[in-house]
Tab-separated table of C-alpha atoms in Angstrom:
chain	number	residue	atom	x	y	z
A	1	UNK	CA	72.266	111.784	74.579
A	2	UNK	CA	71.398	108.103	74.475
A	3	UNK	CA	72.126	106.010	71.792
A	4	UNK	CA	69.089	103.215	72.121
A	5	UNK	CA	65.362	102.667	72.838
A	6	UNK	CA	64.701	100.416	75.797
A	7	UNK	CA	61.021	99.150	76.425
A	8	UNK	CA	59.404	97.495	79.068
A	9	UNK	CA	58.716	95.915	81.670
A	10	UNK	CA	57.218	92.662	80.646
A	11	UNK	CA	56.421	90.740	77.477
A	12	UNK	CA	53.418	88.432	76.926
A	13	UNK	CA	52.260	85.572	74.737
A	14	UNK	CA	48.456	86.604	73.104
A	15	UNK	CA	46.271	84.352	71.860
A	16	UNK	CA	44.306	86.404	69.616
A	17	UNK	CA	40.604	85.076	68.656
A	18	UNK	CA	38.763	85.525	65.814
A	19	UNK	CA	35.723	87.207	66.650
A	20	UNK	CA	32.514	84.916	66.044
A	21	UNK	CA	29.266	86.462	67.187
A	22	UNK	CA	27.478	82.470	66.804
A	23	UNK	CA	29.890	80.788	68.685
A	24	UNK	CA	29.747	83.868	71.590
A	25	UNK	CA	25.645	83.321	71.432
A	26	UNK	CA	26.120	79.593	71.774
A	27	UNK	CA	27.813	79.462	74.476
A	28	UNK	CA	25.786	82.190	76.168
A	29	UNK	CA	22.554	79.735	75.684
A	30	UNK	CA	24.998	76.492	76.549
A	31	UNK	CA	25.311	78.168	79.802
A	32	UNK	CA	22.449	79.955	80.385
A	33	UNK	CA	23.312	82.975	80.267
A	34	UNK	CA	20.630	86.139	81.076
A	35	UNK	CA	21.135	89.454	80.022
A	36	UNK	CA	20.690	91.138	83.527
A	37	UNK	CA	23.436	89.234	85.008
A	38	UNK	CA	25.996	90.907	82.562
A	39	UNK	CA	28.404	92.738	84.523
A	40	UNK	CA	32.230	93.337	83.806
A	41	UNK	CA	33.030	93.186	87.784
A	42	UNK	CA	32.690	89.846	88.843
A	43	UNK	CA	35.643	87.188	88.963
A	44	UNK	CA	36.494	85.127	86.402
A	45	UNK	CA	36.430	82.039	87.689
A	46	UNK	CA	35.286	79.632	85.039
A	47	UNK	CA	34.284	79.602	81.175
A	48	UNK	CA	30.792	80.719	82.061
A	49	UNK	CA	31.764	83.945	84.015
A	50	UNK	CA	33.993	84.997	80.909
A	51	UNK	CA	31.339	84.425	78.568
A	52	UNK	CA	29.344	87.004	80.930
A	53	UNK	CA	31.916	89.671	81.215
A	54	UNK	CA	32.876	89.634	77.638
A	55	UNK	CA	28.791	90.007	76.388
A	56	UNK	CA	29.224	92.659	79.640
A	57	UNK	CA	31.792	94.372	77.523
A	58	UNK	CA	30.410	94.005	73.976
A	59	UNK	CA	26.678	95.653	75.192
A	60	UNK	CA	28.695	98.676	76.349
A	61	UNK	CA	31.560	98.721	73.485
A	62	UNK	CA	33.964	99.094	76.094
A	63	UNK	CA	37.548	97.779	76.412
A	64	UNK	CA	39.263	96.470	79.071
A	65	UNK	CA	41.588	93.847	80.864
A	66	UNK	CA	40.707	91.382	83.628
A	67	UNK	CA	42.027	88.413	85.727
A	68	UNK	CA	41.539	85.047	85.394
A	69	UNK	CA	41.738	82.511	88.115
A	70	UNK	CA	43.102	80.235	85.533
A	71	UNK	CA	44.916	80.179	82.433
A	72	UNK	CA	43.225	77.054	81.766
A	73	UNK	CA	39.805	78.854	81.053
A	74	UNK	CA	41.628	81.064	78.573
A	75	UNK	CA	42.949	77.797	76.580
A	76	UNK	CA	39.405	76.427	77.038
A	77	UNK	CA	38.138	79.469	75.709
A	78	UNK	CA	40.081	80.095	72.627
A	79	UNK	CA	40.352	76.007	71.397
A	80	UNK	CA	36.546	77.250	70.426
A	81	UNK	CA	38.028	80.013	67.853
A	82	UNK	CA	40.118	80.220	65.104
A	83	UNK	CA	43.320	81.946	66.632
A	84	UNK	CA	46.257	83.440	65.823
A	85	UNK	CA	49.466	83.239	68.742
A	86	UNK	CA	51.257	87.270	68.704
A	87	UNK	CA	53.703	88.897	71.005
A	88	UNK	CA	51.799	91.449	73.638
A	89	UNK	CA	53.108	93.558	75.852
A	90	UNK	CA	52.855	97.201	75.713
A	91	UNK	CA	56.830	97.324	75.317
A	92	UNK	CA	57.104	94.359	72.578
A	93	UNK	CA	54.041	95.977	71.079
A	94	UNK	CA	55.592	99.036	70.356
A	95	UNK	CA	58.209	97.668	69.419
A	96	UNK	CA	57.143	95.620	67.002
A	97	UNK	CA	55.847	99.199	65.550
A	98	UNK	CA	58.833	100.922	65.336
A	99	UNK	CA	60.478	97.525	64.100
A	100	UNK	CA	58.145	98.441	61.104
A	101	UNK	CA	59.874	101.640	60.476
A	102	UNK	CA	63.448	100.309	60.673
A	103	UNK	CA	63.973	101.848	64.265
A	104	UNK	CA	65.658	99.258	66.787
A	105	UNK	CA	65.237	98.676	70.248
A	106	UNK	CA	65.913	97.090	73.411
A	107	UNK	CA	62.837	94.889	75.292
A	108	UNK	CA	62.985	94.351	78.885
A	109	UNK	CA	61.112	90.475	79.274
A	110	UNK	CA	59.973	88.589	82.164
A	111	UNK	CA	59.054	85.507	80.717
A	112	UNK	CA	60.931	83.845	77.641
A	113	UNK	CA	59.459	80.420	75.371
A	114	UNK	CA	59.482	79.437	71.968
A	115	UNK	CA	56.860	81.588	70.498
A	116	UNK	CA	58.748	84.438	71.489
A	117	UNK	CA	62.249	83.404	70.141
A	118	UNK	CA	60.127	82.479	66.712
A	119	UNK	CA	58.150	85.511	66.476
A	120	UNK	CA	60.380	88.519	68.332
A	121	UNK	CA	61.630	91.102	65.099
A	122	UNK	CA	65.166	90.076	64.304
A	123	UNK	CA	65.679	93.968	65.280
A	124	UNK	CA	64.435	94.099	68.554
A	125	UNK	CA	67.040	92.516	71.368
A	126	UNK	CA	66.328	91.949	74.997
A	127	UNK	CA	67.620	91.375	78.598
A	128	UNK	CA	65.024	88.735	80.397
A	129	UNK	CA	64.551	87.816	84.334
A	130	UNK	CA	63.132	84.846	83.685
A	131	UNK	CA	64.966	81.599	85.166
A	132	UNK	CA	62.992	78.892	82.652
A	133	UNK	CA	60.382	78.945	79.913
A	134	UNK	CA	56.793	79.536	80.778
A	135	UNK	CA	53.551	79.948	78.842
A	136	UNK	CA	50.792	81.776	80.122
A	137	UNK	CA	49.159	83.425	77.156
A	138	UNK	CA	46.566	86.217	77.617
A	139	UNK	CA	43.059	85.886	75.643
A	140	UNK	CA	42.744	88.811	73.035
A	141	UNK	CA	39.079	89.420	71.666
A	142	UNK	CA	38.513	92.037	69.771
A	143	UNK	CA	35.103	92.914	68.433
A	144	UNK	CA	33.119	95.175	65.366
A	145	UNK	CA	31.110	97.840	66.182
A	146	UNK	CA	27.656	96.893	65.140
A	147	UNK	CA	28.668	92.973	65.812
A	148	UNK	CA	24.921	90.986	67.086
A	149	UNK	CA	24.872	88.497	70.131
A	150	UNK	CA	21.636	86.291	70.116
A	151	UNK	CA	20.838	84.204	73.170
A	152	UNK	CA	17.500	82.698	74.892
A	153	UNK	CA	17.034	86.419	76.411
A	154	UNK	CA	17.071	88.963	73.552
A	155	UNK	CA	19.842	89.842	71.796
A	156	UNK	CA	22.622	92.703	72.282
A	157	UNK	CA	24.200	95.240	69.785
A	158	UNK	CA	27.834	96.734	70.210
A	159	UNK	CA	27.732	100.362	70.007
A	160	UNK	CA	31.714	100.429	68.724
A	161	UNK	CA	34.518	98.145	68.340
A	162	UNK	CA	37.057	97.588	71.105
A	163	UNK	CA	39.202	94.668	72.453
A	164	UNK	CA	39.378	92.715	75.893
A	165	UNK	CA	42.557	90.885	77.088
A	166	UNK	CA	41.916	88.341	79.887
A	167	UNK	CA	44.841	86.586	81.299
A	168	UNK	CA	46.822	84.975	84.347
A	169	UNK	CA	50.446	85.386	84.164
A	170	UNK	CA	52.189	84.926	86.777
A	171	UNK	CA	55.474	86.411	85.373
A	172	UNK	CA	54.081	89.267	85.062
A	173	UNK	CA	52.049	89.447	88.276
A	174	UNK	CA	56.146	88.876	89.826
A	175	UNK	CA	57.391	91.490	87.441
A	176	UNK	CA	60.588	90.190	88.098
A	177	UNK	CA	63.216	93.281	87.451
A	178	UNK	CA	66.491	91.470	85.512
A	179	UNK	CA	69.729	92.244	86.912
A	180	UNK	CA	71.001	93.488	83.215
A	181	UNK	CA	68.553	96.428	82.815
A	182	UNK	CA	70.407	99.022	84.542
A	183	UNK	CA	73.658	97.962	82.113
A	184	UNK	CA	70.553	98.704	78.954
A	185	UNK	CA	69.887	101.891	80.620
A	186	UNK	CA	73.059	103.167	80.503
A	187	UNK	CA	73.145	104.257	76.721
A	188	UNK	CA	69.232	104.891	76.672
A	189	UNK	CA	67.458	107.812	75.138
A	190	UNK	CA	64.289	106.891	76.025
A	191	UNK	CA	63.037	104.665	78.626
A	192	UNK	CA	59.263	103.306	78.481
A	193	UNK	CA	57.750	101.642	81.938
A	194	UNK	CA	54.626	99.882	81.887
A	195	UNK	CA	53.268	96.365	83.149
A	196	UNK	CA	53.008	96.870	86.928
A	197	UNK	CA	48.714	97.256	86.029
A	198	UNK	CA	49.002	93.645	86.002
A	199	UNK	CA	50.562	93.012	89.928
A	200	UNK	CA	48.413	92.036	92.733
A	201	UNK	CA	51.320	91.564	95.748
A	202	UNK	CA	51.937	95.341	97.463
A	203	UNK	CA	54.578	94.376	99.500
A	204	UNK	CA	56.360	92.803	95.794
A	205	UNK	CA	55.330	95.501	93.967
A	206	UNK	CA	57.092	97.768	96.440
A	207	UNK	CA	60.353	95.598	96.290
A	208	UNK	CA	60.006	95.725	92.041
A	209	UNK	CA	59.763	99.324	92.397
A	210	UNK	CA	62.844	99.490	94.672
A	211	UNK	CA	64.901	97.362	92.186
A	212	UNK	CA	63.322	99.815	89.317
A	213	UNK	CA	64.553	102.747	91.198
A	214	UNK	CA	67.765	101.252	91.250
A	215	UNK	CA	67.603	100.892	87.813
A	216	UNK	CA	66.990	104.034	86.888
A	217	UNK	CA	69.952	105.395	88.369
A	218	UNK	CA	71.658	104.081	85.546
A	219	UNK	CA	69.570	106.014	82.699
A	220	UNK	CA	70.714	109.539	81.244
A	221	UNK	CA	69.408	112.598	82.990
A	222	UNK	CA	68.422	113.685	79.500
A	223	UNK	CA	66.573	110.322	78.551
A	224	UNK	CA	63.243	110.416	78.367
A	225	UNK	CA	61.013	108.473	80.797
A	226	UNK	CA	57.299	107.183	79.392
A	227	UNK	CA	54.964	105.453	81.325
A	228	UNK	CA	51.747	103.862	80.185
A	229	UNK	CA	49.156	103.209	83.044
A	230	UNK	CA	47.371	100.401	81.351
A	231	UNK	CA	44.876	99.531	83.405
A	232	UNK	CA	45.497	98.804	87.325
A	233	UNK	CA	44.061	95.140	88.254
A	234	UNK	CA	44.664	96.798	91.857
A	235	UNK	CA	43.797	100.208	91.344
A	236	UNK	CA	45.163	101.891	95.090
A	237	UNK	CA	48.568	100.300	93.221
A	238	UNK	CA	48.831	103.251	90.703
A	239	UNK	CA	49.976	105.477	94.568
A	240	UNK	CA	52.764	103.414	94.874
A	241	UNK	CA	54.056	103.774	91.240
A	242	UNK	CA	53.500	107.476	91.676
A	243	UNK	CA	55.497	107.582	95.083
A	244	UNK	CA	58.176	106.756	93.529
A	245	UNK	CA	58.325	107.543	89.722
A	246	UNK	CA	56.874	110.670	89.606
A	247	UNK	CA	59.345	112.845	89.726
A	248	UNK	CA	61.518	111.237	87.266
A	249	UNK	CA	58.396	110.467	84.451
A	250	UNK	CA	58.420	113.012	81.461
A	251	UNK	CA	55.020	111.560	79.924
A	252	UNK	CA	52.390	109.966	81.514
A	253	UNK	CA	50.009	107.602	78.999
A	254	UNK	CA	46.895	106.584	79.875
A	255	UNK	CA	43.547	105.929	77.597
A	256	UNK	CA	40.227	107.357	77.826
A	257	UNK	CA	38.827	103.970	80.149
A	258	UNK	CA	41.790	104.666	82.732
A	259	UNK	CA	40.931	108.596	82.228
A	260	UNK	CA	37.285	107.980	83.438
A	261	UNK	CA	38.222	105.408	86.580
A	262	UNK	CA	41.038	108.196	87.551
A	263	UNK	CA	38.436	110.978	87.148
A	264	UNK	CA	35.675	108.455	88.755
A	265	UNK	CA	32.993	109.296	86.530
A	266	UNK	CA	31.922	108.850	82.802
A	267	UNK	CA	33.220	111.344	80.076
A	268	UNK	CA	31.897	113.018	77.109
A	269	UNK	CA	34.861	112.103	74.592
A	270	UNK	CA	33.360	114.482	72.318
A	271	UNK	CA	32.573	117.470	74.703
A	272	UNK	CA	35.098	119.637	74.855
A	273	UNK	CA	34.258	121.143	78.041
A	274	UNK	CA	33.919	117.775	79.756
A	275	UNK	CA	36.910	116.600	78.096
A	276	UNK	CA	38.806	119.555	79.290
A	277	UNK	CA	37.484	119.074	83.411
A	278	UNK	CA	38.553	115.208	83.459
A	279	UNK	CA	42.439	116.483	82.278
A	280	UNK	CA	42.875	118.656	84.391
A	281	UNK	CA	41.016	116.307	87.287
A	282	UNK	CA	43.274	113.950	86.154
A	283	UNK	CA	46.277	116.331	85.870
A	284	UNK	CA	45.826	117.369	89.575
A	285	UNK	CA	46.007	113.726	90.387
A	286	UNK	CA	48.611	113.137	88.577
A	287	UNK	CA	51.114	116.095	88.292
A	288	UNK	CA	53.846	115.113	86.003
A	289	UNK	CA	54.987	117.920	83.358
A	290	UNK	CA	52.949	115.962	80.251
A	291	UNK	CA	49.907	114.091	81.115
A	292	UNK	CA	48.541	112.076	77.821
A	293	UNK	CA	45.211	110.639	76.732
A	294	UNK	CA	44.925	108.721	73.745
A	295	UNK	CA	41.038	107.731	72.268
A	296	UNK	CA	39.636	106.758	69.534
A	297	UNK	CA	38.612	110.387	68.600
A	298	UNK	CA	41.611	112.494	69.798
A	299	UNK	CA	45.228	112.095	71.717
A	300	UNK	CA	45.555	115.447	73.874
A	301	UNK	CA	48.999	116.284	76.425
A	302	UNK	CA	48.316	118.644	79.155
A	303	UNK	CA	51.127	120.175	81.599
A	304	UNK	CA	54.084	121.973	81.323
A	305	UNK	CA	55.509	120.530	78.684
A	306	UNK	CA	52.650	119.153	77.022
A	307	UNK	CA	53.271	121.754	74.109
A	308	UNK	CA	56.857	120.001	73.383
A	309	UNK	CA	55.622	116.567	72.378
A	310	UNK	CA	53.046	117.563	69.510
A	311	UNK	CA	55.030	116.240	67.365
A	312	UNK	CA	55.500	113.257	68.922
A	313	UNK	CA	51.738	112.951	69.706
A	314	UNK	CA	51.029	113.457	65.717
A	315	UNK	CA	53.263	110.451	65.306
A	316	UNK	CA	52.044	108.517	67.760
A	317	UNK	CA	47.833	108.994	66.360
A	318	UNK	CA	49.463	108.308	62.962
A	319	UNK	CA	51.071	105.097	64.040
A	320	UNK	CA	47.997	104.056	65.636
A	321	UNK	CA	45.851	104.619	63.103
A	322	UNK	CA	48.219	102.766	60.352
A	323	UNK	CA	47.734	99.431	62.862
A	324	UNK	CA	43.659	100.127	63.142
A	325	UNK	CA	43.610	99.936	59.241
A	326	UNK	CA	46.055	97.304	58.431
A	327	UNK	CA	47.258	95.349	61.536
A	328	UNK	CA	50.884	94.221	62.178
A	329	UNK	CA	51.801	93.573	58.111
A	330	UNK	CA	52.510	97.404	57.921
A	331	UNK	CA	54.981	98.908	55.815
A	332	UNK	CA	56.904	102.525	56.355
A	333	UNK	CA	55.311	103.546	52.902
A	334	UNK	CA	51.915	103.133	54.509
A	335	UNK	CA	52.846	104.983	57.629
A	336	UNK	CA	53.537	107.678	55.596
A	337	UNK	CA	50.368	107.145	53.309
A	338	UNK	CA	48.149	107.360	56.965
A	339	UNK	CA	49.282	111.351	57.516
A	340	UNK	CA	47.103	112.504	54.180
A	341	UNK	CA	44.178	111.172	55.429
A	342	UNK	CA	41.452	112.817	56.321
A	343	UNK	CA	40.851	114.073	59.487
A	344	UNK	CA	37.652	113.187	62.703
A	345	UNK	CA	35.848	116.594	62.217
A	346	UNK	CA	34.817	116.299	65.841
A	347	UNK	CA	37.775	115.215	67.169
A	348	UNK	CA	39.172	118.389	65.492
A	349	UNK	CA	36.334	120.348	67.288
A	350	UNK	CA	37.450	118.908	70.846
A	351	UNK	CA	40.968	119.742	69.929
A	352	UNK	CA	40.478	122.840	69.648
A	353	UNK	CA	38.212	123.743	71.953
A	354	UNK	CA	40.483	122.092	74.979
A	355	UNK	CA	43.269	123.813	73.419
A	356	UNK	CA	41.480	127.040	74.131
A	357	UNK	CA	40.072	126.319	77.263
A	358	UNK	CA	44.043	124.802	78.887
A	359	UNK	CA	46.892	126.562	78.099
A	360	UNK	CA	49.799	124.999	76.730
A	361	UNK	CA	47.379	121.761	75.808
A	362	UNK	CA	48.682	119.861	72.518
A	363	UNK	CA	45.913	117.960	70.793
A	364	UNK	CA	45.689	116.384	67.779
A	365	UNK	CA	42.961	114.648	65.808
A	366	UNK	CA	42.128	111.170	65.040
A	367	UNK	CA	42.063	110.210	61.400
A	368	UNK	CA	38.941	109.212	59.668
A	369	UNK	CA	39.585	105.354	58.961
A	370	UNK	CA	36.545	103.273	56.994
A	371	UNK	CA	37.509	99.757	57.474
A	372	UNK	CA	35.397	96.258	57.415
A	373	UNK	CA	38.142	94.520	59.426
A	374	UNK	CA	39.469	97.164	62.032
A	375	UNK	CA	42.278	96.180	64.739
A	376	UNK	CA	41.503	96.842	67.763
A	377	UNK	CA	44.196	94.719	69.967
A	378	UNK	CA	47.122	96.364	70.460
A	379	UNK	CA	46.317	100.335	69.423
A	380	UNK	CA	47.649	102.146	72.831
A	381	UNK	CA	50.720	99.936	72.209
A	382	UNK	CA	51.100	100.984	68.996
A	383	UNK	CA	50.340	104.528	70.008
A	384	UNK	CA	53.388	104.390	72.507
A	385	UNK	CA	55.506	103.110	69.743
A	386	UNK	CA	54.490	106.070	67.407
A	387	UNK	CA	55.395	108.372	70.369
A	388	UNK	CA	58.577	107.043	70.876
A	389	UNK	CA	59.424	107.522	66.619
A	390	UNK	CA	60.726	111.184	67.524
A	391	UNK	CA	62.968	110.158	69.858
A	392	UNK	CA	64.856	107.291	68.204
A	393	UNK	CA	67.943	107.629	67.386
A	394	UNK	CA	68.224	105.134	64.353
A	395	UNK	CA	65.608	104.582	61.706
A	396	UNK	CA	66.703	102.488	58.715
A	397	UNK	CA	64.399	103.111	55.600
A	398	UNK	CA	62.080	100.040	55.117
A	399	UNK	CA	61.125	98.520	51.498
């Protein structure tokens, strides 16, 4: 059994905005913005087209992540907010999570600068691929259910909170693999893989994926092996990830958004029928022994061995919630406090009735959280990190 967590595959710099419904409506009159040209498919090409696919977003409370032809228009963007410069990354993400906890672990990078020397947990370590320092930070927005966006054609209402990341990185489009990760893997007892979403090159991502597999000869035939889908910028790409990791992933991660363009049409989050046909859709698609959906109302595993990570999928709803209430300034005490809160009543009800309806299903609930200033950015990381609390091998006790 391995001794160490190692998480990857690639960290990011986030500038994180603070939302400002005025400033959004501004520039949506600025640029003349109308609301029948809202879509969240277009390129982003320019200030203007982000502005569109972010009201896009907002009208449907949806989350997401796009391209941008330009890091420049996220810099343009954010100099018009108050923001805050975090590590991203699903891997440093949940990370940073477990850092809160006392547990350790091991970051696979491909792109190193200042901010992330300043702001990286003194517990977390790395190995990195990158050759230089770079900066190409991805644009966070989250936004509040309920939040109002006035511009010369009406107005729009979000029906929920969520957050949008926008970025161009090319790091991570290279997803360079570093030559020191199979040496990490060696003593690993679990292994998370995510980041390839964010690739646009088939032939590179096939060579990445070679030098992964090569990797992963290196890792424990007892370690565990998580991978978080994350949203494909190239969706046909998700094929060649399962061609050839597959057969070696224990848990497959994926959020309700990814669910619904797997299952390729909407979903009833809180019908448990409906629920229960887009799992096992997705399961068929996707045949690895614990398939894992993570929303806002419920986390459920279906497979094989779905039933042997409840526990870890309790820990992982609990972690995310903590982060939803309270952010990043988290301490283990308030982990703890998050489990005797109530529970989503009808996240409970689609619990249970999947759990009837697919044998060997493990559900759990999400809590019931009243907040004024939710966060959004980050919550699937955080999820991963909660999943991943189970399985660590060290946990110091925090103050």
């Amino acid at each position: 059994m391995g001794t160490t967590l190692v998480l990857g595959l690639g960290g990011t710099v986030d500038y994180e905005v603070r939302w400002d419904a005025e400033v959004l409506g501004a520039l949506a009159v600025q640029y003349g913005i109308r609301r029948a040209e809202l879509t969240t498919m277009a390129p982003i090409v320019d200030e203007r087209s982000l502005v569109v696919t972010i009201l896009a977003f907002v009208l449907d409370g949806a989350g997401g992540e796009r391209f941008v032809e330009s890091s420049e228009v996220v810099k343009q963007f954010a100099d018009r907010f108050t923001t805050e410069i975090t590590l991203g990354g699903t891997g440093v993400r949940a990370g940073i999570a477990l850092d809160r906890l006392g547990i350790p672990s091991v970051q696979h990078l491909v792109s190193i600068d200042d901010h992330v020397r300043r702001l990286m947990p003194a517990s977390i370590s790395w190995v990195s691929s990158a050759t230089g320092d770079t900066l190409d930070p991805h644009l966070i927005v989250q936004y509040p259910s309920g939040t109002v966006i006035r511009f010369d054609d009406g107005e729009i209402v979000s029906p929920s909170s969520n957050r949008l990341i926008f970025a161009n990185d090319p790091p991570n489009r290279s997803m360079a693999i570093a030559p020191e990760l199979g040496d990490a893997l060696t003593e690993a007892r679990a292994f998370l893989v995510s980041g390839f979403n964010t690739m646009q090159d088939e032939a590179l991502l096939e060579r990445r994926l070679t030098d992964l597999d090569a990797a992963l000869e290196h890792l424990p035939a007892d370690a565990l092996v998580y991978y978080e889908d994350a949203g494909f910028y190239v969706r046909r790409f998700a094929e060649r990830i399962w061609a050839h990791l597959l057969q070696r992933i224990d848990v497959y991660g994926m959020n309700e958004d990814e669910l619904q363009e797997y299952v390729d049409r909407p979903v009833d989050l809180l019908d448990p029928a409906d629920v229960a046909a887009a799992l096992l859709a997705a399961h068929r698609l996707i045949p690895v022994p614990a398939l894992l959906v993570h929303t806002q109302h419920w986390a459920i595993a279906v497979g094989p061995a779905a039933a042997g990570h409840r526990d870890a999928v309790a820990s992982a709803v609990q972690m995310a919630a903590t982060r939803f209430r309270l952010g990043d300034g988290f301490t283990e005490s308030d982990f703890e406090a998050t489990a005797l809160l109530s529970r989503s009543a009808r996240g409970e009800d689609v619990v249970e009735g999947v759990e009837r309806m697919i044998t060997g299903a493990a559900g759990v609930p999400a809590y019931r959280i009243d907040t004024a200033t939710p966060t959004t950015i980050g919550l699937g990381d955080s999820f991963v990190g909660g999943f991943l609390v189970v399985h660590a091998p060290v946990r110091e006790p925090q103050p």
